[in-house]
Amino acid sequence: MLEVSDLRIGYGQVEVVHGVSFNVRKGECVALIGPNGAGKSTILKTVCGLMSPLGGSIMFGGRSTAGEPGHRIAGLGISMCPEGRQVFSEMTVMENLQLGAYTRRRSSIKDDLDEMMTLFPRLRERAGQDAGTLSGGEQEMVAIARALMARPKLCIFDEPSLGIAPRVVDEIEQTLLAIKARGVTILLVEQSVSMALRVADRGYVIEAGLIVLEGSSAELAGNKNVQNAYLGF
Amino acid sequence: MWTRFAIVAVIAAAIVFPLFVTVNYFIHLAILAMIFMIVAQGANVIQGYTGYVSIAQGAFMGIGAYASALLSMRAGFPVWLSMLAAPIFTAVAAAIAGYPALRIKGHYFAIMTLAMNMVVFTVLVNWVSLTQGEPGLPSIPSPEAINLGFTEIAFEKRRAYYYLALAALVLVMWIVAAVVRSRVGRVLLAIRQNEPFAEAAGIACWKYKLFAFIFSASLAGFGGAIYAHYMGFINPTPFSADASLNAILAVILGGSGTLTGPLVGGALTVILPEALRVAEIYRLIAYGLLLILVVIFLPRGLVPAVVDGVRSISRRRKTP
């Protein structure tokens, strides 16, 4: 479904991603893991069209999307749940979710709103509240629900557990598993490697802008280097 | 319910105002204040609701003023028609200027619009065959009188023009309120709060930003047209970057991103410098000091501060 090959990305003159190739198949959950500054978020931003690549190709559903503007890529069915609980803080939870469905016809939205409220019961209580007044975990749920409201073909999560209370991280893990069980294709970037490998089917390890290792989650979890570097064995 | 009551009360007060005020000078100030409220409301659309500070409101006001004046004087348009054509003229200018300018963000956008204002000002000064340059355009006609059968409303008279400006302001407020409460208004707010996120949600942000820019400019153009036919004479001076900065100031003073903020701010930026004349040569110092104090102590502007104050008092009463 998503086919990235030899992708190179830079900020100004500095190249930070040096030719990365990976793919995500329909119905799969793929994780990109690696240390801070490896280029994971940069890759996601580029896939979503918020940055332009220096070279390489991105194919989504058989169509080249490299360098297309973000709103057009969103229209093709890639939805992004950005890093750091980004919500429209001065809008209510309900308005946030409605904006998530911006690319769709309005008539079909109501059922999905109900569905999100069932998936996140806490959001139902908070529907009329400004999103900025919610707790970190609740804001993350708004962000996730907003991304799902677009009924994406591919849903991208950038560090959903970043800066969130450990108890809520478990909740988010359950949520990701629930989303996956619905058949949504997921590309996940996560610093909590143990959680990422529990949720994902396959993973790629990225270090300093290069893929150094790839394999199924079980293989990665069993790899000595991954264990030493990320799992704290 | 209370809002509707307040709106009716304010409009009623504005209608009876000239009946009680006999000093022509105050009517004159009120007209200028209302014109400037229209310009400030335009600035509010791009600055307060969309989050892009434009320093070109003055230029667009000038384009509207000159367009309306020249259409009525040289092209033989009826004044009413040229006043309505002025915002369209301004909108076209804003579309041409905004398309490239909105590709850049933040301070860079602000600087770009400042440059636009300077370009427009230079053109107004130097295109003498069209604008007559620095000496300006004299004897711009007033709108044609309206004959009601039993009486005739002549707009050379100050009081009649007061009601014209008031009607224009009410119309502008109504349109702006409708826009910011619509789906488009929601999207503009989303862009202000988090543009990359809005883009990732599938919103073609540039279209909405361009709309906001054109809309805000055409309001300035409309204000400019009303100004031109009121003063009867225009030269480039009132359309320099100073006017743009005043519009920004009005939005910040009153409360940016609120509908009523630009009304309060627009009135203050016209009336305060006049009221401070008692301070004679210290006038500008006092004015500057007041502005600094407002920005430090009421950073969100007067209207949100007053609203919050009233709310906390009424809450305290309910729960003693």
Coordinates of C-alpha atoms in Angstrom, one line a residue:
Chain A
M1 CA 0.0 0.0 0.0
L2 CA 2.8 2.4 1.0
E3 CA 6.1 1.9 -0.8
V4 CA 9.0 4.1 0.1
S5 CA 12.3 3.7 -1.7
D6 CA 15.6 5.3 -1.3
L7 CA 14.0 8.3 0.4
R8 CA 16.4 11.2 1.2
I9 CA 15.3 14.2 3.2
G10 CA 17.1 17.2 4.6
Y11 CA 16.6 20.4 6.5
G12 CA 18.2 23.2 4.4
Q13 CA 21.7 22.0 3.3
V14 CA 21.8 19.1 5.9
E15 CA 20.7 15.7 4.8
V16 CA 19.3 13.8 7.8
V17 CA 17.7 10.8 6.1
H18 CA 20.1 9.1 3.7
G19 CA 18.1 6.7 1.5
V20 CA 15.5 4.8 3.4
S21 CA 13.3 2.1 1.9
F22 CA 10.4 0.4 3.6
N23 CA 6.9 -0.6 2.8
V24 CA 3.5 -1.1 4.6
R25 CA 1.1 -3.7 3.2
K26 CA -2.7 -3.4 3.5
G27 CA -4.0 -4.3 7.0
E28 CA -0.6 -4.4 8.5
C29 CA 0.9 -2.5 11.4
V30 CA 4.5 -1.4 10.9
A31 CA 6.7 0.3 13.4
L32 CA 9.7 2.5 12.9
I33 CA 11.9 2.4 15.9
G34 CA 15.2 4.0 16.8
P35 CA 16.8 6.6 19.0
N36 CA 16.1 10.3 19.2
G37 CA 17.2 12.2 16.1
A38 CA 17.3 9.1 13.9
G39 CA 15.0 10.8 11.4
K40 CA 11.8 8.9 12.2
S41 CA 9.5 11.9 12.6
T42 CA 11.1 13.5 9.5
I43 CA 10.2 10.5 7.4
L44 CA 6.6 10.6 8.7
K45 CA 6.3 14.3 7.9
T46 CA 7.6 13.7 4.4
V47 CA 5.1 10.8 3.8
C48 CA 2.3 13.2 4.9
G49 CA 3.5 15.9 2.6
L50 CA 4.4 18.4 5.3
M51 CA 8.0 18.3 4.0
S52 CA 9.5 17.7 0.5
P53 CA 12.1 15.0 0.0
L54 CA 15.4 15.7 -1.6
G55 CA 15.2 12.4 -3.5
G56 CA 13.7 9.0 -3.7
S57 CA 10.1 8.0 -4.2
I58 CA 7.0 7.5 -2.2
M59 CA 4.2 5.5 -3.7
F60 CA 0.8 5.3 -2.1
G61 CA -1.8 3.0 -3.6
G62 CA 0.2 3.0 -6.9
R63 CA 0.5 6.7 -7.0
S64 CA 3.6 8.9 -6.5
T65 CA 3.0 11.3 -3.6
A66 CA 6.5 12.6 -3.0
G67 CA 6.4 16.4 -2.8
E68 CA 2.6 16.7 -3.0
P69 CA 1.0 19.2 -0.6
G70 CA -0.2 17.8 2.7
H71 CA -3.9 18.4 2.1
R72 CA -3.9 16.5 -1.1
I73 CA -2.2 13.5 0.5
A74 CA -4.7 13.6 3.3
G75 CA -7.4 13.5 0.6
L76 CA -5.9 10.4 -0.8
G77 CA -6.4 8.6 2.5
I78 CA -3.3 9.1 4.7
S79 CA -4.2 10.4 8.1
M80 CA -1.6 11.6 10.6
C81 CA -1.8 11.8 14.3
P82 CA 1.1 14.1 15.0
E83 CA 3.7 14.0 17.8
G84 CA 3.0 15.8 21.0
R85 CA -0.8 15.7 21.4
Q86 CA -1.5 18.3 18.8
V87 CA -5.2 19.3 19.0
F88 CA -7.0 22.5 18.1
S89 CA -6.8 23.6 21.7
E90 CA -9.4 26.5 21.5
M91 CA -12.0 24.2 19.9
T92 CA -14.2 21.7 21.6
V93 CA -13.6 18.0 21.4
M94 CA -16.5 17.7 19.1
E95 CA -15.3 20.4 16.7
N96 CA -11.8 18.7 16.7
L97 CA -13.4 15.5 15.5
Q98 CA -15.6 17.2 13.0
L99 CA -12.5 18.9 11.5
G100 CA -10.9 15.4 11.3
A101 CA -13.6 14.4 8.9
Y102 CA -12.9 17.5 6.8
T103 CA -12.2 15.5 3.6
R104 CA -15.4 13.6 3.8
R105 CA -19.1 14.2 3.1
R106 CA -20.9 15.5 6.0
S107 CA -23.9 13.1 6.0
S108 CA -21.8 10.0 6.9
I109 CA -20.0 11.7 9.8
K110 CA -22.5 11.2 12.5
D111 CA -22.2 7.5 12.8
D112 CA -18.4 7.8 13.0
L113 CA -18.7 10.4 15.8
D114 CA -20.8 7.9 17.7
E115 CA -18.2 5.2 17.0
M116 CA -15.4 7.3 18.3
M117 CA -17.3 8.1 21.5
T118 CA -17.8 4.4 22.0
L119 CA -14.1 3.7 21.4
F120 CA -13.2 6.6 23.8
P121 CA -16.0 6.8 26.4
R122 CA -14.1 9.6 28.1
L123 CA -14.5 11.9 25.1
R124 CA -18.2 11.6 25.2
E125 CA -18.2 13.2 28.6
R126 CA -15.9 15.9 27.4
A127 CA -17.5 16.5 24.0
G128 CA -18.4 20.1 24.6
Q129 CA -15.2 21.1 26.4
D130 CA -12.3 22.9 24.9
A131 CA -9.6 20.4 23.9
G132 CA -6.9 22.5 25.5
T133 CA -8.4 22.0 28.9
L134 CA -8.1 18.2 28.8
S135 CA -5.4 16.1 30.4
G136 CA -2.5 14.9 28.3
G137 CA -3.9 11.4 27.8
E138 CA -7.3 12.7 26.9
Q139 CA -5.7 15.1 24.3
E140 CA -3.9 12.2 22.8
M141 CA -7.2 10.4 22.5
V142 CA -8.7 13.4 20.8
A143 CA -5.8 13.4 18.4
I144 CA -6.1 9.7 17.7
A145 CA -9.9 10.0 17.2
R146 CA -9.4 13.0 15.0
A147 CA -7.1 11.0 12.8
L148 CA -9.5 8.1 12.5
M149 CA -12.4 10.4 11.7
A150 CA -11.0 10.8 8.2
R151 CA -11.6 7.0 7.7
P152 CA -8.0 6.7 6.5
K153 CA -6.6 4.0 4.4
L154 CA -3.4 4.4 6.2
C155 CA -3.2 5.9 9.7
I156 CA 0.2 7.3 10.9
F157 CA 0.9 7.6 14.6
D158 CA 3.9 9.7 15.6
E159 CA 5.0 8.9 19.2
P160 CA 1.5 8.4 20.7
S161 CA 3.0 7.7 24.2
L162 CA 5.4 10.6 24.3
G163 CA 5.1 12.5 27.6
I164 CA 2.0 10.7 28.9
A165 CA 1.5 9.0 32.3
P166 CA 2.5 5.3 32.2
R167 CA -0.9 4.2 33.2
V168 CA -2.4 6.0 30.2
V169 CA 0.3 4.6 27.9
D170 CA -1.2 1.1 28.6
E171 CA -4.6 2.5 27.6
I172 CA -3.1 3.9 24.4
E173 CA -1.6 0.5 23.6
Q174 CA -5.0 -1.1 24.0
T175 CA -6.5 1.6 21.7
L176 CA -3.9 0.9 19.0
L177 CA -4.6 -2.8 19.2
A178 CA -8.3 -2.1 18.9
I179 CA -7.8 0.1 15.9
K180 CA -5.6 -2.5 14.3
A181 CA -8.3 -5.2 15.0
R182 CA -10.7 -3.0 12.9
G183 CA -8.4 -3.6 9.9
V184 CA -6.9 -0.1 9.8
T185 CA -3.4 -0.1 8.2
I186 CA -1.0 1.5 10.7
L187 CA 2.4 3.1 10.4
L188 CA 3.7 3.7 13.9
V189 CA 6.7 5.6 15.2
E190 CA 7.3 5.0 18.9
Q191 CA 10.1 5.5 21.4
S192 CA 8.6 2.9 23.7
V193 CA 10.1 0.1 21.7
S194 CA 8.6 -2.7 23.8
M195 CA 5.1 -1.3 23.3
A196 CA 5.7 -0.7 19.6
L197 CA 6.8 -4.3 19.1
R198 CA 3.8 -5.6 21.0
V199 CA 1.5 -3.7 18.7
A200 CA 3.2 -4.0 15.4
D201 CA 3.5 -7.0 13.0
R202 CA 6.8 -5.8 11.5
G203 CA 9.4 -3.2 12.4
Y204 CA 12.4 -1.3 11.0
V205 CA 15.2 0.0 13.2
I206 CA 16.5 3.4 12.1
E207 CA 19.7 4.9 13.3
A208 CA 21.2 8.1 12.0
G209 CA 19.0 8.3 9.0
L210 CA 19.6 4.7 7.8
I211 CA 17.7 1.5 8.3
V212 CA 20.0 -0.8 10.2
L213 CA 17.7 -3.7 10.8
E214 CA 14.3 -5.0 9.8
G215 CA 12.1 -8.0 10.5
S216 CA 9.0 -9.2 12.2
S217 CA 8.3 -7.9 15.7
A218 CA 9.2 -11.3 17.2
E219 CA 12.5 -11.3 15.3
L220 CA 13.4 -7.8 16.4
A221 CA 12.4 -8.5 20.0
G222 CA 14.7 -11.5 20.0
N223 CA 17.6 -9.6 18.4
K224 CA 20.6 -9.1 20.8
N225 CA 21.3 -5.6 19.6
V226 CA 17.7 -4.4 19.9
Q227 CA 17.5 -5.9 23.3
N228 CA 20.6 -4.1 24.5
A229 CA 19.9 -0.8 22.9
Y230 CA 16.1 -0.4 23.4
L231 CA 14.6 -3.1 25.6
G232 CA 16.9 -2.7 28.6
F233 CA 17.9 -6.3 29.0
Chain B
M1 CA -30.8 36.6 24.3
W2 CA -28.7 39.1 26.2
T3 CA -26.4 39.5 23.2
R4 CA -29.3 40.3 21.0
F5 CA -30.5 42.8 23.5
A6 CA -27.1 44.4 23.7
I7 CA -26.8 44.6 19.9
V8 CA -30.2 46.4 19.6
A9 CA -29.3 48.7 22.5
V10 CA -25.9 49.7 21.0
I11 CA -27.5 50.3 17.5
A12 CA -30.3 52.3 19.1
A13 CA -27.8 54.4 21.0
A14 CA -25.8 55.0 17.8
I15 CA -29.0 56.1 16.1
V16 CA -30.0 58.7 18.7
F17 CA -26.4 59.9 19.3
P18 CA -26.5 62.7 16.7
L19 CA -29.8 64.0 18.1
F20 CA -28.2 64.7 21.5
V21 CA -24.7 65.8 20.3
T22 CA -24.8 69.2 18.9
V23 CA -21.0 69.7 18.4
N24 CA -20.2 68.9 14.8
Y25 CA -16.7 68.0 15.7
F26 CA -17.9 65.0 17.7
I27 CA -20.1 63.8 14.8
H28 CA -17.1 64.1 12.6
L29 CA -15.0 62.0 15.0
A30 CA -17.8 59.4 15.3
I31 CA -17.9 59.1 11.5
L32 CA -14.1 58.6 11.3
A33 CA -14.3 56.1 14.1
M34 CA -16.9 54.0 12.4
I35 CA -14.9 54.1 9.1
F36 CA -11.9 52.9 11.0
M37 CA -13.9 50.2 12.8
I38 CA -14.7 48.7 9.4
V39 CA -11.0 48.8 8.5
A40 CA -10.1 47.3 11.8
Q41 CA -12.7 44.5 11.5
G42 CA -11.0 43.6 8.2
A43 CA -7.6 43.4 10.0
N44 CA -9.3 41.2 12.6
V45 CA -10.3 38.7 10.0
I46 CA -6.8 38.0 8.9
Q47 CA -5.0 38.8 12.1
G48 CA -7.4 37.8 14.9
Y49 CA -9.1 34.8 13.3
T50 CA -6.5 33.5 10.8
G51 CA -3.3 34.4 12.7
Y52 CA -1.5 36.2 9.9
V53 CA -0.6 39.8 10.7
S54 CA -1.0 41.9 7.6
I55 CA 0.6 45.4 7.5
A56 CA -1.3 46.4 4.3
Q57 CA -4.7 47.4 5.5
G58 CA -3.8 51.1 5.0
A59 CA -2.8 50.4 1.3
F60 CA -6.1 48.5 0.7
M61 CA -8.0 51.4 2.3
G62 CA -6.2 53.7 -0.1
I63 CA -6.9 51.5 -3.1
G64 CA -10.6 51.5 -2.2
A65 CA -10.6 55.3 -1.6
Y66 CA -8.9 56.1 -4.9
A67 CA -10.9 53.5 -6.8
S68 CA -14.2 54.9 -5.6
A69 CA -13.2 58.5 -6.0
L70 CA -11.9 58.0 -9.5
L71 CA -14.7 55.9 -10.7
S72 CA -17.2 58.5 -9.7
M73 CA -15.2 61.5 -11.0
R74 CA -13.6 60.2 -14.2
A75 CA -15.6 57.2 -15.2
G76 CA -18.9 58.9 -14.4
F77 CA -20.2 56.1 -12.1
P78 CA -22.9 57.1 -9.7
V79 CA -21.3 57.5 -6.3
W80 CA -23.4 54.7 -4.7
L81 CA -22.2 52.3 -7.4
S82 CA -18.5 53.3 -7.2
M83 CA -18.7 52.8 -3.4
L84 CA -19.8 49.3 -3.9
A85 CA -17.3 48.7 -6.7
A86 CA -14.4 49.8 -4.5
P87 CA -14.3 46.6 -2.4
I88 CA -14.4 44.5 -5.5
F89 CA -11.5 46.5 -6.9
T90 CA -9.6 46.0 -3.7
A91 CA -10.3 42.3 -3.6
V92 CA -8.7 41.9 -7.1
A93 CA -5.6 43.8 -5.9
A94 CA -5.5 41.7 -2.8
A95 CA -5.8 38.4 -4.8
I96 CA -2.9 39.4 -7.0
A97 CA -0.8 40.5 -4.0
G98 CA -1.9 37.7 -1.6
Y99 CA -1.3 34.7 -3.9
P100 CA 2.5 35.0 -3.7
A101 CA 2.7 36.6 -0.2
L102 CA 0.8 33.8 1.5
R103 CA 3.4 31.3 0.6
I104 CA 5.5 32.6 3.4
K105 CA 4.7 32.6 7.1
G106 CA 4.9 34.5 10.3
H107 CA 7.1 37.6 10.4
Y108 CA 8.1 37.2 6.8
F109 CA 4.5 37.5 5.7
A110 CA 4.1 40.6 7.9
I111 CA 7.2 42.2 6.3
M112 CA 6.0 41.3 2.8
T113 CA 2.7 43.1 3.4
L114 CA 4.6 46.1 4.9
A115 CA 6.5 46.3 1.6
M116 CA 3.2 46.1 -0.3
N117 CA 1.9 49.0 1.6
M118 CA 5.0 51.0 0.8
V119 CA 4.7 50.2 -2.9
V120 CA 1.1 51.2 -3.0
F121 CA 1.9 54.4 -1.2
T122 CA 4.7 55.2 -3.7
V123 CA 2.4 54.5 -6.6
L124 CA -0.3 56.8 -5.2
V125 CA 2.3 59.6 -4.8
N126 CA 4.0 59.2 -8.2
W127 CA 1.3 58.2 -10.6
V128 CA 0.4 61.8 -11.0
S129 CA -1.7 61.5 -14.1
L130 CA -4.1 59.2 -12.3
T131 CA -4.0 60.2 -8.6
Q132 CA -2.6 63.8 -8.9
G133 CA 0.1 62.7 -6.5
E134 CA 0.9 64.4 -3.2
P135 CA -1.6 67.4 -3.6
G136 CA -4.4 64.9 -3.9
L137 CA -7.8 64.6 -5.4
P138 CA -10.1 67.5 -4.5
S139 CA -13.9 67.8 -4.7
I140 CA -14.8 64.2 -4.6
P141 CA -18.6 64.1 -4.9
S142 CA -20.9 63.0 -2.0
P143 CA -23.3 60.2 -2.7
E144 CA -26.4 61.3 -4.6
A145 CA -29.3 62.5 -2.5
I146 CA -32.1 60.1 -1.7
N147 CA -35.6 61.5 -2.3
L148 CA -38.1 60.1 0.1
G149 CA -41.0 62.1 -1.4
F150 CA -41.7 64.2 1.7
T151 CA -38.0 64.9 2.3
E152 CA -34.7 64.6 0.7
I153 CA -31.6 63.1 2.4
A154 CA -28.5 65.0 1.2
F155 CA -25.2 63.4 2.1
E156 CA -23.2 66.6 2.0
K157 CA -24.7 67.0 5.5
R158 CA -22.7 65.5 8.3
R159 CA -25.6 63.9 10.1
A160 CA -26.9 62.1 7.0
Y161 CA -23.4 60.8 6.3
Y162 CA -23.2 59.6 9.9
Y163 CA -26.2 57.3 9.3
L164 CA -24.6 56.1 6.0
A165 CA -21.4 55.1 7.9
L166 CA -23.5 53.5 10.6
A167 CA -25.4 51.5 8.1
A168 CA -22.2 50.4 6.4
L169 CA -20.7 49.4 9.7
V170 CA -23.8 47.3 10.7
L171 CA -23.7 45.6 7.3
V172 CA -20.0 44.8 7.7
M173 CA -20.5 43.4 11.2
W174 CA -23.3 41.3 10.0
I175 CA -21.3 39.8 7.1
V176 CA -18.2 39.2 9.3
A177 CA -20.3 37.6 12.0
A178 CA -21.8 35.2 9.5
V179 CA -18.4 34.3 8.0
V180 CA -16.6 33.7 11.3
R181 CA -19.5 31.5 12.6
S182 CA -19.6 29.5 9.4
R183 CA -17.6 26.4 8.6
V184 CA -15.1 28.7 6.9
G185 CA -14.7 30.6 10.1
R186 CA -13.9 27.3 12.0
V187 CA -11.3 26.4 9.4
L188 CA -9.7 29.9 9.8
L189 CA -9.5 29.3 13.6
A190 CA -8.0 25.9 13.0
I191 CA -5.3 27.5 10.8
R192 CA -4.5 30.1 13.5
Q193 CA -4.2 27.4 16.1
N194 CA -2.1 24.9 14.2
E195 CA -1.6 25.2 10.5
P196 CA 0.5 22.1 9.8
F197 CA -2.0 20.0 11.7
A198 CA -4.9 21.6 9.7
E199 CA -3.0 20.8 6.5
A200 CA -2.6 17.2 7.7
A201 CA -6.3 17.0 8.3
G202 CA -6.8 17.6 4.6
I203 CA -7.6 21.3 4.7
A204 CA -6.1 23.2 1.7
C205 CA -4.9 26.0 4.0
W206 CA -3.7 28.3 1.2
K207 CA -7.2 28.7 -0.2
Y208 CA -8.6 29.7 3.1
K209 CA -5.7 32.1 3.9
L210 CA -6.2 33.7 0.5
F211 CA -9.9 34.1 1.2
A212 CA -9.2 35.7 4.6
F213 CA -6.7 38.1 3.1
I214 CA -9.0 39.1 0.2
F215 CA -12.0 39.5 2.5
S216 CA -10.0 41.6 5.0
A217 CA -8.6 43.8 2.2
S218 CA -12.0 44.4 0.6
L219 CA -13.4 45.6 4.0
A220 CA -10.5 48.0 4.2
G221 CA -11.3 49.1 0.6
F222 CA -15.0 49.6 1.5
G223 CA -13.9 51.7 4.5
G224 CA -11.6 53.7 2.2
A225 CA -14.4 54.4 -0.2
I226 CA -16.7 55.7 2.6
Y227 CA -13.8 57.8 3.8
A228 CA -13.1 59.4 0.4
H229 CA -16.7 60.5 -0.2
Y230 CA -17.0 61.8 3.3
M231 CA -13.8 63.9 3.3
G232 CA -14.4 65.1 -0.3
F233 CA -10.6 65.2 -0.7
I234 CA -7.9 62.5 -0.5
N235 CA -4.2 62.4 -0.8
P236 CA -1.9 59.5 -0.1
T237 CA -1.0 60.5 3.5
P238 CA -3.7 58.7 5.4
F239 CA -3.0 55.4 3.5
S240 CA 0.6 54.9 4.6
A241 CA 1.9 52.1 6.7
D242 CA 0.9 54.2 9.7
A243 CA -2.8 53.4 9.0
S244 CA -2.0 49.7 8.8
L245 CA -0.2 49.8 12.1
N246 CA -3.2 51.6 13.6
A247 CA -5.5 48.9 12.3
I248 CA -3.3 46.3 13.9
L249 CA -3.2 48.3 17.1
A250 CA -7.0 48.6 17.1
V251 CA -7.4 44.8 16.9
I252 CA -4.9 44.2 19.7
L253 CA -6.3 46.9 21.9
G254 CA -9.9 45.8 21.5
G255 CA -9.3 42.1 21.6
S256 CA -8.1 40.1 18.6
G257 CA -10.3 37.2 17.4
T258 CA -13.5 38.8 18.9
L259 CA -16.2 40.4 16.9
T260 CA -16.6 43.4 19.2
G261 CA -12.9 44.0 19.9
P262 CA -12.2 45.9 16.7
L263 CA -15.2 48.2 17.4
V264 CA -13.8 49.2 20.8
G265 CA -10.2 49.3 19.5
G266 CA -11.2 51.2 16.3
A267 CA -13.0 53.8 18.3
L268 CA -10.1 54.2 20.7
T269 CA -7.5 54.6 18.1
V270 CA -9.5 57.5 16.6
I271 CA -10.7 59.1 19.7
L272 CA -7.8 58.6 22.2
P273 CA -5.3 60.8 20.3
E274 CA -8.0 63.5 20.1
A275 CA -9.0 63.2 23.8
L276 CA -5.3 63.4 24.8
R277 CA -5.0 66.8 23.2
V278 CA -5.4 68.3 26.7
A279 CA -1.9 66.9 27.4
E280 CA -0.7 69.2 24.5
I281 CA 2.9 68.4 23.6
Y282 CA 2.9 65.3 25.8
R283 CA 0.0 63.9 23.8
L284 CA 2.0 61.3 21.9
I285 CA 4.0 60.3 25.0
A286 CA 0.8 59.7 26.9
Y287 CA -0.8 57.8 24.1
G288 CA 2.2 55.5 23.8
L289 CA 2.3 55.0 27.5
L290 CA -1.4 54.0 27.5
L291 CA -0.8 51.5 24.7
I292 CA 2.1 49.9 26.5
L293 CA 0.1 49.6 29.7
V294 CA -2.7 47.9 27.9
V295 CA -0.4 45.4 26.1
I296 CA 1.3 44.6 29.4
F297 CA -1.7 44.3 31.6
L298 CA -4.4 43.2 29.2
P299 CA -2.6 41.3 26.6
R300 CA -5.7 39.8 25.1
G301 CA -7.3 43.2 24.7
L302 CA -10.0 45.2 26.4
V303 CA -13.1 43.2 25.4
P304 CA -12.0 39.8 26.6
A305 CA -10.7 41.4 29.8
V306 CA -14.0 43.1 30.5
V307 CA -16.0 40.0 29.6
D308 CA -13.9 37.9 32.0
G309 CA -14.2 40.5 34.7
V310 CA -18.0 40.6 34.4
R311 CA -18.2 36.8 34.4
S312 CA -16.1 36.4 37.5
I313 CA -18.2 39.0 39.4
S314 CA -21.5 37.4 38.5
R315 CA -20.1 34.0 39.4
R316 CA -19.0 35.3 42.8
R317 CA -22.6 36.6 43.3
K318 CA -24.1 33.2 42.5
T319 CA -21.8 31.3 44.8
P320 CA -21.2 33.5 47.9

